[in-house]
CSV table of C-alpha atoms in Angstrom, one decimal:
chain,number,residue,atom,x,y,z
A,1,MET,CA,24.5,173.2,140.6
A,2,PRO,CA,26.0,170.9,139.7
A,3,GLY,CA,26.5,167.3,141.1
A,4,THR,CA,23.8,164.0,141.1
A,5,ARG,CA,21.9,165.5,143.9
A,6,LEU,CA,20.5,169.2,144.7
A,7,LEU,CA,23.6,170.4,146.7
A,8,ARG,CA,23.9,170.8,150.3
A,9,ALA,CA,26.0,171.2,152.8
A,10,ALA,CA,28.5,172.6,155.3
A,11,THR,CA,32.5,171.7,157.3
A,12,THR,CA,35.2,171.5,159.2
A,13,ALA,CA,35.6,171.1,162.8
A,14,THR,CA,38.9,171.4,164.5
A,15,CYS,CA,40.1,171.5,168.4
A,16,GLY,CA,41.4,174.6,170.2
A,17,LEU,CA,38.9,176.2,172.2
A,18,LEU,CA,38.3,180.0,171.2
A,19,LEU,CA,36.8,182.3,173.4
A,20,THR,CA,35.9,185.9,171.7
A,21,THR,CA,34.6,186.8,175.1
A,22,ALA,CA,35.6,185.5,178.1
A,23,LEU,CA,32.5,183.1,179.7
A,24,THR,CA,31.3,184.0,183.4
A,25,ALA,CA,34.6,182.2,185.6
A,26,CYS,CA,33.3,180.3,187.2
A,27,GLY,CA,30.0,178.6,185.6
A,28,GLY,CA,27.9,180.5,184.3
A,29,PRO,CA,24.6,181.7,185.5
A,30,ALA,CA,23.0,181.0,189.0
A,31,SER,CA,20.4,178.6,187.4
A,32,ALA,CA,21.0,176.0,184.7
A,33,GLY,CA,18.2,176.5,182.9
A,34,ALA,CA,16.9,179.6,184.0
A,35,ASP,CA,15.4,182.2,180.7
A,36,SER,CA,18.4,184.8,181.8
A,37,SER,CA,17.4,186.9,178.2
A,38,ALA,CA,15.2,189.4,179.5
A,39,THR,CA,18.5,190.5,182.4
A,40,GLU,CA,21.0,189.9,179.9
A,41,LYS,CA,22.2,190.9,176.7
A,42,VAL,CA,23.8,187.8,175.3
A,43,VAL,CA,23.7,184.8,173.7
A,44,THR,CA,26.6,182.2,173.9
A,45,VAL,CA,27.4,179.5,171.2
A,46,TYR,CA,29.3,176.5,171.1
A,47,SER,CA,30.7,176.1,167.3
A,48,ALA,CA,32.7,173.8,165.2
A,49,ASP,CA,35.3,176.1,163.4
A,50,GLY,CA,35.4,177.6,159.4
A,51,LEU,CA,32.9,181.0,159.5
A,52,LYS,CA,35.1,182.7,161.6
A,53,SER,CA,38.0,184.6,160.4
A,54,GLU,CA,41.3,185.8,162.4
A,55,LYS,CA,41.3,188.8,160.6
A,56,GLY,CA,38.1,190.0,162.1
A,57,ASP,CA,36.1,189.3,158.3
A,58,GLY,CA,34.2,185.4,158.2
A,59,TRP,CA,31.0,185.6,157.5
A,60,TYR,CA,30.8,184.9,161.9
A,61,ASP,CA,32.5,188.3,162.2
A,62,ARG,CA,29.8,190.0,160.0
A,63,VAL,CA,26.2,188.2,161.4
A,64,PHE,CA,27.0,188.2,164.8
A,65,ALA,CA,28.4,192.2,164.2
A,66,ASP,CA,25.3,193.2,162.7
A,67,PHE,CA,22.9,190.8,165.0
A,68,THR,CA,24.4,192.5,168.1
A,69,ARG,CA,23.8,196.3,166.3
A,70,LYS,CA,20.0,195.4,165.7
A,71,THR,CA,19.4,194.3,168.6
A,72,GLY,CA,21.8,195.4,171.7
A,73,ILE,CA,22.4,191.5,172.5
A,74,GLU,CA,26.4,190.9,172.7
A,75,VAL,CA,27.5,186.9,170.4
A,76,LYS,CA,30.0,185.1,173.3
A,77,TYR,CA,31.9,182.5,171.1
A,78,VAL,CA,33.0,179.2,172.1
A,79,GLU,CA,35.1,177.7,168.7
A,80,GLY,CA,36.5,173.3,168.9
A,81,GLY,CA,35.6,170.0,166.7
A,82,SER,CA,32.3,169.3,166.1
A,83,GLY,CA,32.7,166.2,168.3
A,84,GLU,CA,34.3,168.5,171.0
A,85,MET,CA,31.8,170.9,171.2
A,86,VAL,CA,29.2,168.2,171.8
A,87,GLN,CA,31.2,166.3,174.2
A,88,ARG,CA,31.5,169.8,176.2
A,89,ALA,CA,27.8,171.2,176.2
A,90,VAL,CA,26.9,166.7,177.8
A,91,ARG,CA,29.5,168.0,180.6
A,92,GLU,CA,28.1,171.0,181.4
A,93,ARG,CA,24.5,169.6,181.4
A,94,THR,CA,24.0,170.3,185.1
A,95,ASN,CA,25.0,173.7,184.0
A,96,THR,CA,23.9,174.8,180.8
A,97,GLN,CA,26.3,177.2,178.9
A,98,ALA,CA,25.8,177.6,175.7
A,99,ASP,CA,22.3,178.9,173.6
A,100,VAL,CA,23.4,177.4,170.3
A,101,LEU,CA,25.1,174.8,169.3
A,102,ILE,CA,26.1,174.7,165.7
A,103,THR,CA,28.6,171.6,164.2
A,104,LEU,CA,28.6,169.5,161.4
A,105,PRO,CA,26.5,166.1,160.7
A,106,PRO,CA,27.0,163.5,162.4
A,107,PHE,CA,27.7,165.3,165.7
A,108,ILE,CA,24.7,167.6,165.0
A,109,GLN,CA,22.3,164.3,165.0
A,110,GLN,CA,24.5,163.2,168.3
A,111,ALA,CA,23.6,166.3,169.6
A,112,ASP,CA,20.0,165.8,168.8
A,113,GLY,CA,20.2,162.0,170.1
A,114,LYS,CA,22.2,163.0,173.4
A,115,GLY,CA,19.0,165.4,174.1
A,116,LEU,CA,20.9,168.7,174.1
A,117,LEU,CA,18.3,170.1,171.6
A,118,GLN,CA,14.8,171.9,172.1
A,119,SER,CA,12.5,172.4,169.3
A,120,TYR,CA,12.5,174.9,167.2
A,121,VAL,CA,12.3,176.2,163.2
A,122,PRO,CA,13.7,179.4,162.6
A,123,GLN,CA,12.5,182.4,160.8
A,124,GLY,CA,13.1,181.7,157.4
A,125,ALA,CA,13.6,177.3,158.2
A,126,ASP,CA,11.0,176.7,155.6
A,127,ARG,CA,13.3,177.6,153.0
A,128,VAL,CA,15.9,175.3,153.5
A,129,ASN,CA,16.0,171.7,151.5
A,130,GLY,CA,14.5,169.2,154.1
A,131,ALA,CA,17.4,167.1,154.0
A,132,ASP,CA,19.4,169.8,155.7
A,133,LYS,CA,16.8,170.2,158.3
A,134,SER,CA,15.4,167.3,161.1
A,135,THR,CA,11.5,166.9,161.1
A,136,ASP,CA,11.0,167.5,164.5
A,137,GLY,CA,12.5,171.3,165.1
A,138,LYS,CA,15.5,170.7,166.8
A,139,TRP,CA,18.0,171.7,164.4
A,140,THR,CA,18.3,173.7,160.9
A,141,SER,CA,21.5,173.9,158.8
A,142,VAL,CA,22.1,178.1,157.9
A,143,VAL,CA,25.7,177.6,156.0
A,144,ASN,CA,26.1,174.7,153.0
A,145,ASN,CA,29.1,173.2,152.9
A,146,TYR,CA,31.4,170.6,151.0
A,147,PHE,CA,34.3,167.6,152.1
A,148,GLY,CA,37.1,168.0,150.1
A,149,PHE,CA,40.5,167.8,150.4
A,150,VAL,CA,43.1,170.3,149.3
A,151,HIS,CA,47.0,171.1,147.7
A,152,ASN,CA,49.6,173.1,147.6
A,153,LYS,CA,49.2,174.3,143.7
A,154,LYS,CA,53.4,175.8,143.9
A,155,GLU,CA,54.9,172.1,144.8
A,156,LEU,CA,52.3,170.1,143.3
A,157,PRO,CA,50.7,172.2,140.4
A,158,GLU,CA,48.3,169.3,139.8
A,159,ALA,CA,46.3,168.0,141.9
A,160,PRO,CA,46.0,164.3,142.5
A,161,ARG,CA,43.1,162.7,140.9
A,162,THR,CA,43.6,159.2,143.0
A,163,TRP,CA,43.1,158.2,146.9
A,164,GLU,CA,45.3,155.5,145.3
A,165,GLU,CA,48.0,157.9,144.3
A,166,LEU,CA,48.2,159.2,147.9
A,167,LEU,CA,50.0,156.2,148.1
A,168,ASP,CA,53.5,156.9,146.6
A,169,ALA,CA,56.8,157.9,148.3
A,170,ARG,CA,56.6,161.0,147.7
A,171,TYR,CA,53.8,162.1,150.0
A,172,LYS,CA,55.3,160.8,153.0
A,173,GLY,CA,55.9,162.4,155.7
A,174,ARG,CA,53.7,165.3,153.7
A,175,LEU,CA,50.6,164.3,153.7
A,176,GLN,CA,48.0,164.7,157.0
A,177,TYR,CA,44.2,165.1,157.5
A,178,SER,CA,42.5,165.4,161.0
A,179,THR,CA,41.4,163.3,163.7
A,180,PRO,CA,38.5,161.1,162.9
A,181,GLY,CA,36.0,161.2,165.8
A,182,ILE,CA,36.8,164.6,166.9
A,183,ALA,CA,37.2,166.5,164.1
A,184,GLY,CA,33.5,167.0,161.2
A,185,ASP,CA,36.3,166.5,158.9
A,186,GLY,CA,38.1,163.9,159.9
A,187,THR,CA,35.5,161.4,160.7
A,188,ALA,CA,34.0,162.9,156.6
A,189,VAL,CA,37.4,161.6,155.2
A,190,LEU,CA,36.3,157.8,156.8
A,191,ILE,CA,32.8,158.7,155.0
A,192,LYS,CA,34.3,159.4,152.3
A,193,ALA,CA,36.7,156.7,152.1
A,194,MET,CA,33.4,154.1,153.3
A,195,HIS,CA,31.6,155.3,150.1
A,196,ASP,CA,34.1,155.5,147.6
A,197,PHE,CA,35.9,151.9,148.8
A,198,GLY,CA,32.3,150.0,148.4
A,199,GLY,CA,32.6,149.9,152.4
A,200,LYS,CA,33.8,149.7,156.2
A,201,GLU,CA,36.8,146.5,155.1
A,202,PRO,CA,38.1,147.6,152.5
A,203,ALA,CA,38.3,151.4,153.1
A,204,MET,CA,40.4,150.4,156.5
A,205,GLU,CA,42.6,148.0,154.2
A,206,TYR,CA,43.7,151.4,151.9
A,207,LEU,CA,43.6,153.9,155.6
A,208,LYS,CA,45.8,151.4,157.2
A,209,LYS,CA,48.4,151.8,154.0
A,210,LEU,CA,47.5,155.4,153.8
A,211,GLN,CA,49.1,155.8,157.5
A,212,ALA,CA,52.7,155.1,155.9
A,213,ASN,CA,52.9,158.3,154.9
A,214,ASN,CA,50.5,160.6,157.2
A,215,VAL,CA,52.2,162.4,159.8
A,216,GLY,CA,50.1,161.7,162.7
A,217,PRO,CA,47.0,163.0,164.0
A,218,SER,CA,45.6,167.0,163.9
A,219,SER,CA,42.3,167.8,166.5
A,220,SER,CA,42.6,170.9,164.0
A,221,THR,CA,41.8,170.9,160.2
A,222,SER,CA,42.1,174.2,160.6
A,223,LYS,CA,45.8,174.3,160.8
A,224,LEU,CA,46.5,172.0,157.9
A,225,ALA,CA,45.7,174.9,155.7
A,226,PRO,CA,48.4,177.1,156.5
A,227,LYS,CA,51.1,174.0,156.7
A,228,THR,CA,50.0,173.2,153.6
A,229,ASP,CA,50.4,176.9,151.9
A,230,LYS,CA,53.5,177.0,153.4
A,231,GLY,CA,55.2,173.4,152.0
A,232,GLU,CA,55.3,171.8,155.6
A,233,LEU,CA,51.7,169.7,154.1
A,234,LEU,CA,51.7,168.4,149.9
A,235,VAL,CA,48.1,167.3,150.4
A,236,ALA,CA,45.8,167.2,153.5
A,237,ASN,CA,42.3,167.2,154.1
A,238,GLY,CA,39.6,169.8,154.4
A,239,ASP,CA,36.0,171.8,153.2
A,240,VAL,CA,34.8,173.7,150.5
A,241,GLN,CA,34.1,176.4,152.3
A,242,MET,CA,36.4,176.7,154.9
A,243,ASN,CA,39.6,176.1,152.1
A,244,PHE,CA,38.1,178.5,150.2
A,245,ALA,CA,38.2,181.3,152.7
A,246,GLN,CA,41.9,181.0,153.4
A,247,SER,CA,42.4,180.2,150.1
A,248,LYS,CA,42.2,184.8,149.6
A,249,SER,CA,45.5,184.4,151.7
A,250,MET,CA,47.0,181.3,150.9
A,251,PRO,CA,48.0,181.6,147.1
A,252,ASN,CA,49.5,178.5,147.6
A,253,LEU,CA,46.0,176.3,148.4
A,254,GLY,CA,43.7,174.7,145.9
A,255,ILE,CA,41.3,171.7,146.4
A,256,TRP,CA,40.3,169.4,144.7
A,257,PHE,CA,38.1,165.8,145.8
A,258,PRO,CA,39.7,162.2,146.4
A,259,ALA,CA,38.3,159.9,143.0
A,260,LYS,CA,38.9,156.1,143.2
A,261,GLU,CA,40.8,154.5,140.1
A,262,GLY,CA,38.7,153.8,138.1
A,263,GLY,CA,35.5,156.5,139.2
A,264,GLY,CA,34.7,160.3,139.2
A,265,PRO,CA,36.3,162.4,142.2
A,266,THR,CA,33.4,162.7,145.1
A,267,THR,CA,31.9,164.7,147.8
A,268,PHE,CA,29.0,165.1,150.1
A,269,ALA,CA,27.5,168.0,151.5
A,270,LEU,CA,28.7,168.7,155.8
A,271,PRO,CA,26.9,171.9,156.6
A,272,TYR,CA,26.4,173.5,159.5
A,273,ALA,CA,23.9,173.3,160.4
A,274,ALA,CA,22.1,174.8,164.3
A,275,GLY,CA,20.1,174.0,167.3
A,276,LEU,CA,19.0,175.7,170.2
A,277,VAL,CA,20.4,173.8,173.4
A,278,ASP,CA,18.2,173.1,175.3
A,279,LYS,CA,17.7,174.3,179.0
A,280,ALA,CA,19.7,177.0,177.2
A,281,PRO,CA,20.4,180.2,179.7
A,282,HIS,CA,19.3,182.7,177.5
A,283,THR,CA,16.5,181.2,175.3
A,284,GLU,CA,14.8,184.1,173.5
A,285,ASN,CA,18.3,185.5,172.8
A,286,GLY,CA,19.1,182.3,171.1
A,287,ARG,CA,16.2,182.0,169.4
A,288,LYS,CA,16.6,185.8,167.5
A,289,LEU,CA,20.2,184.5,166.6
A,290,LEU,CA,18.5,181.5,164.7
A,291,ASP,CA,16.0,183.9,162.5
A,292,HIS,CA,18.9,186.3,162.2
A,293,LEU,CA,21.2,183.7,161.0
A,294,LEU,CA,18.4,182.3,158.3
A,295,SER,CA,17.4,185.5,158.1
A,296,GLU,CA,18.1,186.7,153.5
A,297,GLU,CA,20.3,189.2,154.4
A,298,SER,CA,22.5,187.0,156.3
A,299,GLN,CA,22.6,184.1,153.4
A,300,LYS,CA,22.7,186.7,151.1
A,301,LEU,CA,26.6,187.2,152.5
A,302,VAL,CA,27.7,183.3,153.0
A,303,SER,CA,29.4,182.7,149.3
A,304,GLU,CA,30.4,187.0,149.4
A,305,VAL,CA,31.8,187.1,152.8
A,306,GLY,CA,32.3,183.5,154.2
A,307,GLY,CA,33.3,181.7,151.0
A,308,GLY,CA,30.1,178.9,151.5
A,309,PHE,CA,26.8,177.8,150.1
A,310,PRO,CA,23.4,179.2,151.5
A,311,ALA,CA,21.1,177.0,152.8
A,312,ARG,CA,17.5,178.8,152.0
A,313,THR,CA,17.3,178.0,148.3
A,314,ASP,CA,15.4,180.7,147.8
A,315,VAL,CA,18.7,182.6,148.1
A,316,ARG,CA,20.9,182.2,144.6
A,317,PRO,CA,24.1,184.2,144.8
A,318,THR,CA,25.3,186.3,142.0
A,319,ASP,CA,28.8,187.5,143.0
A,320,ALA,CA,32.3,186.4,142.2
A,321,ASN,CA,32.4,183.8,145.1
A,322,ALA,CA,29.5,181.9,144.3
A,323,VAL,CA,30.2,181.9,140.4
A,324,GLU,CA,34.1,180.3,141.4
A,325,LEU,CA,32.4,177.8,143.7
A,326,THR,CA,30.4,176.8,141.1
A,327,ARG,CA,33.0,175.9,138.6
A,328,LEU,CA,34.4,175.1,141.1
A,329,MET,CA,31.8,172.3,142.2
A,330,THR,CA,31.2,170.9,138.6
A,331,GLY,CA,31.7,167.2,137.5
A,332,VAL,CA,32.0,166.6,141.2
A,333,GLU,CA,29.2,163.7,142.1
A,334,VAL,CA,27.8,164.8,145.5
A,335,PHE,CA,26.3,161.5,147.3
A,336,GLU,CA,24.4,161.5,150.2
A,337,PRO,CA,26.0,159.6,153.6
A,338,ASP,CA,23.6,157.0,155.8
A,339,TRP,CA,23.7,159.5,158.7
A,340,ALA,CA,21.2,157.5,160.3
A,341,ASP,CA,23.9,154.1,160.6
A,342,ILE,CA,26.7,156.4,160.3
A,343,SER,CA,25.3,158.8,163.5
A,344,THR,CA,24.4,155.2,165.1
A,345,ASN,CA,28.2,152.9,164.5
A,346,LEU,CA,30.3,156.3,164.7
A,347,THR,CA,31.3,154.8,168.0
A,348,ALA,CA,32.4,151.5,165.3
A,349,TYR,CA,33.8,153.0,162.6
A,350,VAL,CA,36.1,155.4,164.7
A,351,ASP,CA,36.9,152.6,166.5
A,352,ALA,CA,37.8,150.9,163.1
A,353,TRP,CA,40.2,153.3,162.1
A,354,LYS,CA,42.0,153.5,165.2
A,355,SER,CA,42.3,149.3,165.0
A,356,ALA,CA,43.3,149.9,161.5
A,357,THR,CA,46.2,152.8,161.5
A,358,GLY,CA,47.1,152.2,165.0
A,359,SER,CA,45.7,155.1,166.0
């Protein structure tokens, strides 16, 4: 695999809650934190979007169905932006609803810092790269992924090469990126810009200029790809796994990686990282689901079904999607963000972005 470091990953995030099976109407279990796994065959997942398909053919759709068939445990699923899912879990601390939280960095680190997660090392976690899991067992990546952008291949056959090209007037009102601090991929725009431009100040100076072409805030990253495919937008942000999966039904969608003028294309890993929620109402069922997500069987489906990269290093798929994903990443430098710094200073970075862009 390409890049300067071992490829790791995972993505994207949006807003807009999706509830595939209705949660208990009046606040869930009567005793928050009491494990009712013995009597209730259910597990509730709060997740960043990108792994479930509206058509029912996504990675989550497949592995959740396999899990239910094998265990008899029903999966209740709530979807939203990475930051939104963490905020929701915080609000429900006195009456915990979620059993498993799956979100992107730096939000999984924030969830850990807020005491939302309990230690559990799933079966197969020993096969996950050390940088893609916490040292104390609070979270483990289940799908690897990378930050990227999309373009409309019909109206813009050749993708832009640099950040600076996006300042051209041709992109005015036809460029959009999701909201930093709410969407994981929107936050990734800040992280990549700060890396490529060499720090917060030059990155904010650039994003201030880019605002002249930006359609405006979007809490949902996944909604930008359909707009790009239709030609409403020429360029938008996203992530490799989600956009690769979407491109199967969106023929005009192309994935690319911006470079700083004079430099080469870069990206960084955005893994979907999963943790067992502290005081989860169905702790044992949550453990079983985490084991299933990291099972060799489920990991082998990550590229073939989900369009992503397996989190387990011993799973090396050779399906057509895996071959195409390898080609896509060839020549792209993969850098490693300072997640500790980003987690600590995220609010300040988002505030600087709001100030620079007037958002």
